[in-house]
JSON list of C-alpha atoms in Angstrom, two decimals:
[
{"chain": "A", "resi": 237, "resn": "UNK", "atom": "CA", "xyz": [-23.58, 2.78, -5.76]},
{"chain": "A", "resi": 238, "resn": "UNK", "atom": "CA", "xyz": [-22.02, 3.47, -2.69]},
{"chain": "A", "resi": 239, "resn": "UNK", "atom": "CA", "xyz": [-24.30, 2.60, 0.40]},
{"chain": "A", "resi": 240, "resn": "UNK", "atom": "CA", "xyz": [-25.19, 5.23, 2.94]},
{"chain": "A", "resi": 241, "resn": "UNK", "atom": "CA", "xyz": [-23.94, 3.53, 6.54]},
{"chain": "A", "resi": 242, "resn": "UNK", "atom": "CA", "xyz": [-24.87, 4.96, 10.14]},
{"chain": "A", "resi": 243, "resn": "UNK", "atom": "CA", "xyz": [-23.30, 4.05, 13.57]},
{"chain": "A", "resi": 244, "resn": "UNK", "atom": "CA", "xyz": [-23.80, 5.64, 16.73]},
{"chain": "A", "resi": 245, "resn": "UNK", "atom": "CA", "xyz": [-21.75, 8.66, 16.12]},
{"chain": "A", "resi": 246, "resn": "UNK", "atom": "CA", "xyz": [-21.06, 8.84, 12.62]},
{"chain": "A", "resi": 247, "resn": "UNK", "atom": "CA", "xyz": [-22.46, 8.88, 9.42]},
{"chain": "A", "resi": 248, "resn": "UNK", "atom": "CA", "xyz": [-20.89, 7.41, 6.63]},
{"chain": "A", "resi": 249, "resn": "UNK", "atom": "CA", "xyz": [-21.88, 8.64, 2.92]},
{"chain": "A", "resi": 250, "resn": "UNK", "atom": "CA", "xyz": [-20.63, 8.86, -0.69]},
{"chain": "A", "resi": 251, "resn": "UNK", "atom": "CA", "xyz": [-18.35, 12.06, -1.52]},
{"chain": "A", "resi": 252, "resn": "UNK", "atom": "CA", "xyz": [-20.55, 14.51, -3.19]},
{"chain": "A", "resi": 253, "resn": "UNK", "atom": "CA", "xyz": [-18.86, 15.21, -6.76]},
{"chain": "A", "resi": 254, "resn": "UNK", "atom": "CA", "xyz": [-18.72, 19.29, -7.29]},
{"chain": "A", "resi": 255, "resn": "UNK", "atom": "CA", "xyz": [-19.95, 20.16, -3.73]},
{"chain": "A", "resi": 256, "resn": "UNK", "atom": "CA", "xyz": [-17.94, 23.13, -2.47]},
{"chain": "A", "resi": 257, "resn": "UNK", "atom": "CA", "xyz": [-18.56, 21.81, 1.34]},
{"chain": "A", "resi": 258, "resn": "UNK", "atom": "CA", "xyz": [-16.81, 18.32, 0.55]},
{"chain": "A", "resi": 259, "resn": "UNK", "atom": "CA", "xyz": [-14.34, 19.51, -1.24]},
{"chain": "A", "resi": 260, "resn": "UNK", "atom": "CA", "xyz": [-13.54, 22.46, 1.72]},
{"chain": "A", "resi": 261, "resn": "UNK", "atom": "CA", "xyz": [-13.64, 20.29, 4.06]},
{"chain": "A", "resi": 262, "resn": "UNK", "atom": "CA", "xyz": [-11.36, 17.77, 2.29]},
{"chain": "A", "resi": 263, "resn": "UNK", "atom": "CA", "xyz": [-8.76, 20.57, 2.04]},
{"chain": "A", "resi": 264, "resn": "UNK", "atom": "CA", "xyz": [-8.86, 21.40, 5.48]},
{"chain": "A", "resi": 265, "resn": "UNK", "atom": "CA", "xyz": [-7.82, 18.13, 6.89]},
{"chain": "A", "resi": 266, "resn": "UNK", "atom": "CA", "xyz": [-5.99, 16.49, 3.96]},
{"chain": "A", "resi": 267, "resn": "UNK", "atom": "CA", "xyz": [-3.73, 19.69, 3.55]},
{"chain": "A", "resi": 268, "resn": "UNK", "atom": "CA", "xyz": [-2.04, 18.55, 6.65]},
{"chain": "A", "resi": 269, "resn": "UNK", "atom": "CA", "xyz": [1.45, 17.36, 6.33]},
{"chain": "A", "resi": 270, "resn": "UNK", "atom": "CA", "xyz": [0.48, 14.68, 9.26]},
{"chain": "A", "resi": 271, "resn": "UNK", "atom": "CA", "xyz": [-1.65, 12.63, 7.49]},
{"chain": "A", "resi": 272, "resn": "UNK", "atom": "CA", "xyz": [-1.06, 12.39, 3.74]},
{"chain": "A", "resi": 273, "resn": "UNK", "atom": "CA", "xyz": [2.47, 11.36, 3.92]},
{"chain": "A", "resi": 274, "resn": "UNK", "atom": "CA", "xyz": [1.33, 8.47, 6.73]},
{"chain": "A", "resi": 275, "resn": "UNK", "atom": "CA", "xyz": [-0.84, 7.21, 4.13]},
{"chain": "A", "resi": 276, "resn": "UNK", "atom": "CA", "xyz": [1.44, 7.34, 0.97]},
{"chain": "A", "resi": 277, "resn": "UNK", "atom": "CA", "xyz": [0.15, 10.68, -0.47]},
{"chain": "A", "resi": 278, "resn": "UNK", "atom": "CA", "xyz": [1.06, 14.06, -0.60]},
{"chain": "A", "resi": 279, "resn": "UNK", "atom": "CA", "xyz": [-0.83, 16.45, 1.19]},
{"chain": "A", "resi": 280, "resn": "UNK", "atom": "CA", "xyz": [-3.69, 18.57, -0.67]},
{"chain": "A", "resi": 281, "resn": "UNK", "atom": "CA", "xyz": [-2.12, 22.05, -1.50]},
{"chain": "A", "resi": 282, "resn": "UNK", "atom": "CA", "xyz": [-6.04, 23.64, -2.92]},
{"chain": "A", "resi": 283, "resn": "UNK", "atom": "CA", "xyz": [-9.90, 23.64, -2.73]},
{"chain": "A", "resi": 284, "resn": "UNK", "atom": "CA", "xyz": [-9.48, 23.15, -6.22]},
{"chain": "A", "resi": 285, "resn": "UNK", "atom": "CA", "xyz": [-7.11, 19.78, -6.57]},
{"chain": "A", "resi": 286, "resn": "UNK", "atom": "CA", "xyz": [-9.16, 18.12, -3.23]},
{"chain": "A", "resi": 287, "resn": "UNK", "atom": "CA", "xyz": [-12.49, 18.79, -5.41]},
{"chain": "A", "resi": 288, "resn": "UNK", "atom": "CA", "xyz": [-10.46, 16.57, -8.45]},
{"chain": "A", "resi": 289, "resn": "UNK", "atom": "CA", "xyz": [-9.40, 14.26, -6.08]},
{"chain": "A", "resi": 290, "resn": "UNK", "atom": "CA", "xyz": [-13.06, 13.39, -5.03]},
{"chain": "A", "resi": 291, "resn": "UNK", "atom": "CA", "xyz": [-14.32, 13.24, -8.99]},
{"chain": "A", "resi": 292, "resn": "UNK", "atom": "CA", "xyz": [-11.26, 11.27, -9.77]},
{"chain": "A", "resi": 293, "resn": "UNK", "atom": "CA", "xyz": [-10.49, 9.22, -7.16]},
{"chain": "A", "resi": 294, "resn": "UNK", "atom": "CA", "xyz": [-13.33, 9.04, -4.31]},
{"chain": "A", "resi": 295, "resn": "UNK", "atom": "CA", "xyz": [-16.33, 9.02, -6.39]},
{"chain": "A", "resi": 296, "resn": "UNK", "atom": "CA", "xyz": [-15.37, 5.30, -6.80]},
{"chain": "A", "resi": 297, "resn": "UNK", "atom": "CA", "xyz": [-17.97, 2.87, -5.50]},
{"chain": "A", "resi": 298, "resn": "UNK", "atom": "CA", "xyz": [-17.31, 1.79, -1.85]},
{"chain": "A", "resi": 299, "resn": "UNK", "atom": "CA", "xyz": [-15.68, 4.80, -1.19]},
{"chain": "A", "resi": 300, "resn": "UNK", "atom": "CA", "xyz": [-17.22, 6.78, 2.08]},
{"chain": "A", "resi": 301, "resn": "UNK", "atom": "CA", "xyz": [-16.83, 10.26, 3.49]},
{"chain": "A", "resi": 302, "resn": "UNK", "atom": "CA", "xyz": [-16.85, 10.27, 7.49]},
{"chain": "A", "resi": 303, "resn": "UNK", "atom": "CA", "xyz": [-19.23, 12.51, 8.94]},
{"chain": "A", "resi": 304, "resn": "UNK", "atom": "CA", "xyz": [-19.93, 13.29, 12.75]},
{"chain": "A", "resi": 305, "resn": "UNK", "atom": "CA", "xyz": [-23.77, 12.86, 13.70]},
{"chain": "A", "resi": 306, "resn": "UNK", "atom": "CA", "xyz": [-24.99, 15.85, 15.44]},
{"chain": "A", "resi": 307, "resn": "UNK", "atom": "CA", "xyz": [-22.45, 18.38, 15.51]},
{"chain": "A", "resi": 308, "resn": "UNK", "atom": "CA", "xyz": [-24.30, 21.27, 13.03]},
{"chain": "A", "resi": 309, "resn": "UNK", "atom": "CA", "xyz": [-21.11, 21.23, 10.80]},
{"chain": "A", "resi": 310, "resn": "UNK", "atom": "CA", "xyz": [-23.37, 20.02, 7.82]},
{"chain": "A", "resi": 311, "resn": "UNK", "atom": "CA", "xyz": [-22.17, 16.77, 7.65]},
{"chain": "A", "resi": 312, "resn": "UNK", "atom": "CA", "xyz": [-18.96, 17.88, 6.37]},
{"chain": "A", "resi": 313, "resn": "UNK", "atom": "CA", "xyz": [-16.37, 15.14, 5.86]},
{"chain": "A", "resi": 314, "resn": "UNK", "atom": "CA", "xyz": [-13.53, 14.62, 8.73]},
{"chain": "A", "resi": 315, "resn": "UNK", "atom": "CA", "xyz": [-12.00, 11.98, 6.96]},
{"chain": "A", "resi": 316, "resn": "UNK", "atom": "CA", "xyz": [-12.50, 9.07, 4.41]},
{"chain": "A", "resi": 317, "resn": "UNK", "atom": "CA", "xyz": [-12.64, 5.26, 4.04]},
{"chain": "A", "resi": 318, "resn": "UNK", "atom": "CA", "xyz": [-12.59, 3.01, 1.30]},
{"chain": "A", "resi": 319, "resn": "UNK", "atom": "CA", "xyz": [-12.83, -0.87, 0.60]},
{"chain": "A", "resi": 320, "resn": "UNK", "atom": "CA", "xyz": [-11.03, -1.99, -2.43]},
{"chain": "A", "resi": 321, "resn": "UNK", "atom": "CA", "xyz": [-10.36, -5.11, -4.72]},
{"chain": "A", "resi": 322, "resn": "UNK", "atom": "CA", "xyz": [-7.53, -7.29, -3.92]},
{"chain": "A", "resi": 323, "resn": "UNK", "atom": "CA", "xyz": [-5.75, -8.68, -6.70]},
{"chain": "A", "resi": 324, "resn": "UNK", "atom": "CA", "xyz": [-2.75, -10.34, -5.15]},
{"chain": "A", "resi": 325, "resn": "UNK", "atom": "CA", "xyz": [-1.72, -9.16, -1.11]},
{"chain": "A", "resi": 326, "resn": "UNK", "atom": "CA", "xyz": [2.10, -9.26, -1.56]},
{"chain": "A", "resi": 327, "resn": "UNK", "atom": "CA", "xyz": [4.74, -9.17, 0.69]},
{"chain": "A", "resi": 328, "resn": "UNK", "atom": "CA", "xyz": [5.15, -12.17, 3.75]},
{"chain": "A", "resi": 329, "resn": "UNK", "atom": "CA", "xyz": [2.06, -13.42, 5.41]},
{"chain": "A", "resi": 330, "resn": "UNK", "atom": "CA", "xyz": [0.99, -16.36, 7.69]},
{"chain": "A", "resi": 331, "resn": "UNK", "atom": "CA", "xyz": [0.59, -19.97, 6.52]},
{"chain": "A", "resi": 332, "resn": "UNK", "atom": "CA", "xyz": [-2.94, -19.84, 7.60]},
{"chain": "A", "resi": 333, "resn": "UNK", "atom": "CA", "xyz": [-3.46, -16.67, 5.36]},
{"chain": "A", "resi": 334, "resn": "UNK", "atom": "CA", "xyz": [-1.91, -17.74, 2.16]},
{"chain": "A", "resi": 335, "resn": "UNK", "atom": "CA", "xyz": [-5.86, -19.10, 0.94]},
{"chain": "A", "resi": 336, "resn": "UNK", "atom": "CA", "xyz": [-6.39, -15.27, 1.59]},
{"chain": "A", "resi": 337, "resn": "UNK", "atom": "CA", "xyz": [-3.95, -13.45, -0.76]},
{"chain": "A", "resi": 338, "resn": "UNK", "atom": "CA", "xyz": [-6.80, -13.42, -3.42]},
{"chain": "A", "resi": 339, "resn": "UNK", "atom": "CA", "xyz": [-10.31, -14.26, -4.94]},
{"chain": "A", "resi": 340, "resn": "UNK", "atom": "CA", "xyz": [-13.22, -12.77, -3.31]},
{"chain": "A", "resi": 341, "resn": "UNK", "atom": "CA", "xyz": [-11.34, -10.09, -0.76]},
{"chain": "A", "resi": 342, "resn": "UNK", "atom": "CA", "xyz": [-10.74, -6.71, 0.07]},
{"chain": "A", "resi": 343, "resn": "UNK", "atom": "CA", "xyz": [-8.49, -4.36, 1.48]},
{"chain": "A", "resi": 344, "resn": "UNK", "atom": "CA", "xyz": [-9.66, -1.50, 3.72]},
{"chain": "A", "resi": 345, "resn": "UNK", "atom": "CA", "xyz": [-7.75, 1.98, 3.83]},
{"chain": "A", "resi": 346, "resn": "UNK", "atom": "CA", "xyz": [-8.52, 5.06, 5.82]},
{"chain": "A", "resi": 347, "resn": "UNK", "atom": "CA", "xyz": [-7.57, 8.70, 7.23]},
{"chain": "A", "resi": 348, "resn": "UNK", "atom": "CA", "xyz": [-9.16, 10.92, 10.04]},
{"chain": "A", "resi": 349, "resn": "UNK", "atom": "CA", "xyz": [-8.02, 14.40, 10.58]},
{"chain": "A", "resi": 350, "resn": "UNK", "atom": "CA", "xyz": [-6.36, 15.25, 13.18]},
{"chain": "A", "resi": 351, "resn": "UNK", "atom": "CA", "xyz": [-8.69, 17.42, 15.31]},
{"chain": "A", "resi": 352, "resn": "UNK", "atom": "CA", "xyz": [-11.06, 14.34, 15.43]},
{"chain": "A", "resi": 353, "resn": "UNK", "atom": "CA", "xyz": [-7.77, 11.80, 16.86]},
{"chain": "A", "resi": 354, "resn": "UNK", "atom": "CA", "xyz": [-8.60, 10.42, 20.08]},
{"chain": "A", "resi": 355, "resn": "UNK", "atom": "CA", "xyz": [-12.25, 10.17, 20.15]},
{"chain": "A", "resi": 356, "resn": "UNK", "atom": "CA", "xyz": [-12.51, 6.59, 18.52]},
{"chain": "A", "resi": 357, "resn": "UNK", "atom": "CA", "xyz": [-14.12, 7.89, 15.61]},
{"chain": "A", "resi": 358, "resn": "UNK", "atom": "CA", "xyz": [-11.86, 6.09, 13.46]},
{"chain": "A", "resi": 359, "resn": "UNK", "atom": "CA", "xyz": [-12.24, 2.92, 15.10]},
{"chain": "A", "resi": 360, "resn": "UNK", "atom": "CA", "xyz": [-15.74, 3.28, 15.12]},
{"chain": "A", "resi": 361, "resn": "UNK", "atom": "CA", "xyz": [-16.01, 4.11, 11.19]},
{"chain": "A", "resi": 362, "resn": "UNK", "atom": "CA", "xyz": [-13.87, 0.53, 10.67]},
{"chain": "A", "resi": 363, "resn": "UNK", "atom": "CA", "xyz": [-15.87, -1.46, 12.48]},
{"chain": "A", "resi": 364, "resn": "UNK", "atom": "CA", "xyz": [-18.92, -0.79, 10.59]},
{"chain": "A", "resi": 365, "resn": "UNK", "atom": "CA", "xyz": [-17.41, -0.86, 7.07]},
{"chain": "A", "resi": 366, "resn": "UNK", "atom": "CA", "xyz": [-15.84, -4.27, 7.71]},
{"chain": "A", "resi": 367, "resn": "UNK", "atom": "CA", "xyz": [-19.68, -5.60, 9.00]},
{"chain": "A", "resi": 368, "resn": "UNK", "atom": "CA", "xyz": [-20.53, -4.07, 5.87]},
{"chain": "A", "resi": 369, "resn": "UNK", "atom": "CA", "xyz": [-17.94, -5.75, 4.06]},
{"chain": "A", "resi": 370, "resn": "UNK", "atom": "CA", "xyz": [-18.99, -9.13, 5.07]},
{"chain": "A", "resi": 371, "resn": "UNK", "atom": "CA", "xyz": [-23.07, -8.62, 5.52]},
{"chain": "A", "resi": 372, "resn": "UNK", "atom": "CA", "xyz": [-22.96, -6.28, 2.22]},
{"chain": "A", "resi": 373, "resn": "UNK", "atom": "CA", "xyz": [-20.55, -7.83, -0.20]},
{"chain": "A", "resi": 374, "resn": "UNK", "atom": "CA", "xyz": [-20.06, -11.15, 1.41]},
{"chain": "A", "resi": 375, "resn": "UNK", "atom": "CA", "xyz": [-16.10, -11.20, 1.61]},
{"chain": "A", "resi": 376, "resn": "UNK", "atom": "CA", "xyz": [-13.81, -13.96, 2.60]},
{"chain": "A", "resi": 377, "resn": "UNK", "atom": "CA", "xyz": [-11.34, -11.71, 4.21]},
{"chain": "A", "resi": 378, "resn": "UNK", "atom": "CA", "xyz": [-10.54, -8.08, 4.39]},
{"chain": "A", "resi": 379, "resn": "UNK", "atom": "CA", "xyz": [-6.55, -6.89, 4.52]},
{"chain": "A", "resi": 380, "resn": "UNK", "atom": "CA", "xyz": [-5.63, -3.96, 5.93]},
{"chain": "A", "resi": 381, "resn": "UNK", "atom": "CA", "xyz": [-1.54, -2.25, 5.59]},
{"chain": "A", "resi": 382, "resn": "UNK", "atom": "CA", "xyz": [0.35, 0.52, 7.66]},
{"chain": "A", "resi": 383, "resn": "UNK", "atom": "CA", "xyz": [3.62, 1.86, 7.64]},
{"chain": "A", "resi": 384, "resn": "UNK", "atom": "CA", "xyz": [5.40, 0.18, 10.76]},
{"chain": "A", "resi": 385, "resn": "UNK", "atom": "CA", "xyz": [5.84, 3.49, 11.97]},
{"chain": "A", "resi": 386, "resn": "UNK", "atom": "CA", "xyz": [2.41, 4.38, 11.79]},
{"chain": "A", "resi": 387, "resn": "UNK", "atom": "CA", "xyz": [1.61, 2.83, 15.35]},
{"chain": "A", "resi": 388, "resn": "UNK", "atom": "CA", "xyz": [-1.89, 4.66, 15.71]},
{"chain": "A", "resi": 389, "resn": "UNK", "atom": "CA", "xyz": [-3.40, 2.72, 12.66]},
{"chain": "A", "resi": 390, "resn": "UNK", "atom": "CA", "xyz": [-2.22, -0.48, 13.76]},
{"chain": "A", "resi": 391, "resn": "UNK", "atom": "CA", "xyz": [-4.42, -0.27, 17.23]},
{"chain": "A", "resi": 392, "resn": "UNK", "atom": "CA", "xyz": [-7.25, 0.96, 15.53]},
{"chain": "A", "resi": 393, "resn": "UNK", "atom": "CA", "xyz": [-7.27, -2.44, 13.31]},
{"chain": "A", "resi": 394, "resn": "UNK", "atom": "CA", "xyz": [-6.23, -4.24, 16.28]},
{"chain": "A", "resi": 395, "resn": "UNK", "atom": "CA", "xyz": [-9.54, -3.15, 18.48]},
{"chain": "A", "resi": 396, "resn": "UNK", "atom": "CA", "xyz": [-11.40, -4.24, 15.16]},
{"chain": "A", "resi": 397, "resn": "UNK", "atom": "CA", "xyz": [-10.36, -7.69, 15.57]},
{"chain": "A", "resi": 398, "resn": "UNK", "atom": "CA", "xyz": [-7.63, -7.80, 12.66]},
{"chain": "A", "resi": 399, "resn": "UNK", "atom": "CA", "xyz": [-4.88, -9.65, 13.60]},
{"chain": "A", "resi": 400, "resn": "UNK", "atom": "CA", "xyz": [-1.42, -9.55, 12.47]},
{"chain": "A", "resi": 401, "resn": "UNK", "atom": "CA", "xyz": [-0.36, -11.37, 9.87]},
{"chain": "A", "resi": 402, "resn": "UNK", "atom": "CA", "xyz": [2.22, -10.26, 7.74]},
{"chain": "A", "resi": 403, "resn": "UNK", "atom": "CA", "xyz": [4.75, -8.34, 6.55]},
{"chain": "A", "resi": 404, "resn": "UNK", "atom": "CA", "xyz": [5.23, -6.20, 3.16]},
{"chain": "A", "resi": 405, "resn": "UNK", "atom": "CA", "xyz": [8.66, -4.45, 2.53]},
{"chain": "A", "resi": 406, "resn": "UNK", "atom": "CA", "xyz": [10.53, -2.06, 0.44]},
{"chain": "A", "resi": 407, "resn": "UNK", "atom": "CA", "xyz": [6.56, -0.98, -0.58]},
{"chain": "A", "resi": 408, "resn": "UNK", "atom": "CA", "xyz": [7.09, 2.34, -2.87]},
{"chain": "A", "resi": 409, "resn": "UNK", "atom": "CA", "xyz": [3.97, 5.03, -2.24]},
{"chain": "A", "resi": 410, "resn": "UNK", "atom": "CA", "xyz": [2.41, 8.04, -4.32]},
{"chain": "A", "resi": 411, "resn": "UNK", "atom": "CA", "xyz": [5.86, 10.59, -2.75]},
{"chain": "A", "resi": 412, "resn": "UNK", "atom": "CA", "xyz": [8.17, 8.37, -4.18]},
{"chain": "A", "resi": 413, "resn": "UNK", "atom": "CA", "xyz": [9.20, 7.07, -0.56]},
{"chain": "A", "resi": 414, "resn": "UNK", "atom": "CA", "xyz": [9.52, 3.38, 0.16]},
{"chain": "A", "resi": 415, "resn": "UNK", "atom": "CA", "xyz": [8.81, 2.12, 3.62]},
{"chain": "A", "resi": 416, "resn": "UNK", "atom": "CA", "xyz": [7.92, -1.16, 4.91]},
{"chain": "A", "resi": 417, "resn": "UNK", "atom": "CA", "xyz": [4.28, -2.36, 6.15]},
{"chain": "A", "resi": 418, "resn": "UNK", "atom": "CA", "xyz": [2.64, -4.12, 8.24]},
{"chain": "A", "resi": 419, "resn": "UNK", "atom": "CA", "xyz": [-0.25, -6.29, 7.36]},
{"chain": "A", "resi": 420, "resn": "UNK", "atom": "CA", "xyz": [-3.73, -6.93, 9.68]},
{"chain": "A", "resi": 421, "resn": "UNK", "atom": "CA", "xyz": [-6.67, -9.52, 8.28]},
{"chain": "A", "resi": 422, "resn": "UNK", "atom": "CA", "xyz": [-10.09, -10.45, 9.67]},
{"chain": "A", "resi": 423, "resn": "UNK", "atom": "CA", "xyz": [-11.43, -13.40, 8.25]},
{"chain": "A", "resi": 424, "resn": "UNK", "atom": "CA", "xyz": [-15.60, -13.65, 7.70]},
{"chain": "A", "resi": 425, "resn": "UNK", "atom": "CA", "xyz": [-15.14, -16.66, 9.88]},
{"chain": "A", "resi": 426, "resn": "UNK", "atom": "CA", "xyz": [-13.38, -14.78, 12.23]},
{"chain": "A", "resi": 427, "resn": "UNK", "atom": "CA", "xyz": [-16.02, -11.96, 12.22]},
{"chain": "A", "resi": 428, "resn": "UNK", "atom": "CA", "xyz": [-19.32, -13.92, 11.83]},
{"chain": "A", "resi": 429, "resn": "UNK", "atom": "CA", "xyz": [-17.97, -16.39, 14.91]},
{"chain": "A", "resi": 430, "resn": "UNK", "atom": "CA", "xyz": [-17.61, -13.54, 17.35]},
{"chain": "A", "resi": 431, "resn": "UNK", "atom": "CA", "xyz": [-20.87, -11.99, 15.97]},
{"chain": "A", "resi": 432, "resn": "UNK", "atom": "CA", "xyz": [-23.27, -14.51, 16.18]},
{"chain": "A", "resi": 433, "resn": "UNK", "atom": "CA", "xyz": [-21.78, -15.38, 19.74]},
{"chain": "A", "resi": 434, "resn": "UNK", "atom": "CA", "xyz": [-22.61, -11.93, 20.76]},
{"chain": "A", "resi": 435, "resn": "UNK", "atom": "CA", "xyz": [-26.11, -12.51, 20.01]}
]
């Protein structure tokens, strides 16, 4: 079962399966033609097909809504974040990486609707989910891939401490587009090292 996670600003929480709120809300930022395509999918086009989506697809364990702390809107979702199995990371990466590609790591995607851009939210929500990847599940590594043109999601993994470290090309998404990615890892060395030295 999916863990319940809090930060300072957000909480994150399972998607609530049948709940008119969470799928509403899911509509009303996944509907726009900004962010889907960005992340390989189509936008939402009804309340109706966002509500499948969540049975379907983010019911899945791991899988959190993003929720802002405090600001009476229920706790509606503003966006989503998942951490998934790895079975092989393809495309070009690093020498020191190549130990990395698979066994006991994950791969971290994620969305935020575009009211809540700018306000670190995003970067925020990352943060905690890959500390939860490493404290929770105890991962060696955890991958992360944007479009190349998708600048904004490569600073957001950036300020999270995931470095660059390869490229994927030609990669073909849910549209039927293909575009080329970029690829971002933090090691659990990586993260425990600067962790325990900021105790």
């Amino acid at each position: 079962m999916t863990k319940t996670i809090d930060t300072e600003r957000l909480l994150l929480r399972p998607w609530k399966v049948g709940d008119e709120a969470d799928a509403a809300s899911l509509f009303r930022y996944a509907s726009d033609p900004q962010i889907g395509p960005m992340c390989g999918w189509p936008p939402h086009t009804s309340v109706e097909g966002s509500a499948n989506i969540i049975r379907d697809v983010f019911a899945a364990e791991n899988n959190w809504a993003i929720t802002v702390n405090g600001t009476g809107n229920g706790n509606e979702p503003i966006g989503c974040i998942e951490l998934r199995p790895v079975k092989r990371i393809a495309g070009s990466v690093e020498p020191d990486c190549e130990r990395y590609r698979s066994g006991n790591v994950l791969e971290v995607g994620y969305w935020i609707g575009r009211p809540f851009w700018g306000f670190g939210y995003m970067s925020e929500a990352l943060d905690a989910v890959i500390g939860h990847a490493f404290t929770a599940l105890h991962a060696n590594a955890v991958w992360g891939a944007y479009y190349q043109e998708n600048v904004r999601s490569g600073r957001v993994m950036e300020r999270c401490g995931m470095w660059m470290a390869g490229e994927s090309w030609h990669v073909l998404n849910l549209i039927g587009e293909y575009h080329d990615e970029f690829l971002r890892i933090i090691t659990a060395e990586e993260w425990w090292a600067d962790h325990d030295a900021a105790k």
